[in-house]
Amino acid sequence: MGSDKRQYPRFPTKIETIYFSEDDKAERMYYPGIIINRSKGGVGLRVNYPHRPMERVWLEGMDSTGSPIEAAVCWVKHHEQDSSHYQIGLQFLTSNANIR
């Protein structure tokens, strides 16, 4: 754990969410996910789709104003117990988000 570069501590959780990968409403692809941990700077998400590092996604239901939260994929790996799922690390890009 000495190489951990996180700026904020993480807290385990299990929250179902919906997120999308295109800002343009006509091009959006919606995906289900489970937030497995969170911090002030981002979340860990269990997903069915192998996103790419640096890809942008928008999380719904996390901002108290109802606005989607923009985040960047930092890393991707196969889920340890289910190889049909992935875990992705997301860093929030919206600095003024009202995260619940």
Coordinates of C-alpha atoms in Angstrom, one line a residue:
M1 CA 0.0 0.0 0.0
G2 CA 3.0 2.3 0.0
S3 CA 2.5 3.2 -3.6
D4 CA -1.1 4.4 -3.0
K5 CA -1.4 7.9 -4.6
R6 CA -4.9 8.7 -3.3
Q7 CA -5.4 12.2 -2.0
Y8 CA -8.4 11.4 0.2
P9 CA -9.3 8.4 2.4
R10 CA -11.7 5.8 0.9
F11 CA -14.8 4.5 2.6
P12 CA -16.4 1.1 1.7
T13 CA -20.0 1.2 0.5
K14 CA -22.4 -0.6 -1.7
I15 CA -24.7 1.7 -3.7
E16 CA -26.4 0.9 -7.0
T17 CA -26.1 3.6 -9.6
I18 CA -26.6 4.4 -13.3
Y19 CA -23.9 6.1 -15.3
F20 CA -23.3 7.1 -18.9
S21 CA -20.4 7.5 -21.2
E22 CA -21.3 10.3 -23.6
D23 CA -22.2 13.9 -22.6
D24 CA -24.3 14.3 -25.8
K25 CA -27.8 13.0 -25.0
A26 CA -28.3 11.5 -28.5
E27 CA -25.1 9.4 -28.2
R28 CA -25.4 8.3 -24.5
M29 CA -25.0 4.7 -23.5
Y30 CA -26.3 4.0 -20.0
Y31 CA -24.7 1.4 -17.8
P32 CA -25.6 -0.1 -14.3
G33 CA -22.9 -0.1 -11.7
I34 CA -22.3 -0.6 -8.0
I35 CA -20.2 1.9 -6.1
I36 CA -18.0 -0.2 -3.8
N37 CA -16.0 2.6 -2.2
R38 CA -16.0 6.4 -2.2
S39 CA -13.9 9.4 -1.2
K40 CA -14.0 13.1 -1.6
G41 CA -12.0 12.7 -4.8
G42 CA -13.7 9.8 -6.5
V43 CA -15.3 6.3 -6.3
G44 CA -14.5 2.7 -7.0
L45 CA -17.2 1.1 -9.2
R46 CA -18.1 -2.5 -10.1
V47 CA -19.3 -2.6 -13.8
N48 CA -20.0 -5.0 -16.6
Y49 CA -18.2 -3.0 -19.3
P50 CA -14.4 -2.6 -19.6
H51 CA -13.9 1.1 -19.9
R52 CA -10.5 2.6 -20.8
P53 CA -8.3 4.8 -18.7
M54 CA -8.9 8.5 -19.3
E55 CA -12.4 7.8 -20.6
R56 CA -15.0 10.2 -19.2
V57 CA -18.2 9.0 -17.6
W58 CA -21.1 10.7 -15.7
L59 CA -22.6 9.3 -12.5
E60 CA -26.2 9.9 -11.7
G61 CA -27.8 10.2 -8.3
M62 CA -24.7 11.3 -6.4
D63 CA -25.1 15.1 -6.5
S64 CA -27.6 16.7 -4.2
T65 CA -28.7 19.1 -7.0
G66 CA -29.6 16.1 -9.3
S67 CA -26.8 16.9 -11.8
P68 CA -24.6 14.1 -13.2
I69 CA -21.1 14.1 -11.8
E70 CA -18.3 14.0 -14.4
A71 CA -15.4 11.6 -13.7
A72 CA -12.4 10.1 -15.5
V73 CA -11.5 6.4 -15.4
C74 CA -8.1 6.1 -13.7
W75 CA -7.7 2.3 -13.8
V76 CA -9.5 -0.8 -14.9
K77 CA -9.2 -4.4 -13.7
H78 CA -11.1 -7.7 -13.7
H79 CA -13.3 -8.2 -10.6
E80 CA -11.5 -10.6 -8.2
Q81 CA -14.5 -12.9 -7.7
D82 CA -16.3 -12.6 -11.0
S83 CA -14.3 -12.3 -14.3
S84 CA -17.4 -11.1 -16.2
H85 CA -17.3 -7.9 -14.2
Y86 CA -14.7 -5.1 -13.9
Q87 CA -13.7 -2.7 -11.2
I88 CA -12.9 0.8 -12.3
G89 CA -11.4 3.7 -10.3
L90 CA -13.0 7.1 -11.1
Q91 CA -11.6 10.5 -10.2
F92 CA -14.2 13.3 -10.0
L93 CA -13.6 16.1 -12.5
T94 CA -16.4 18.3 -11.1
S95 CA -14.7 20.2 -8.3
N96 CA -17.8 22.0 -7.1
A97 CA -20.0 18.9 -6.9
N98 CA -22.4 18.6 -4.0
I99 CA -21.7 15.0 -3.4
R100 CA -24.1 13.2 -1.1

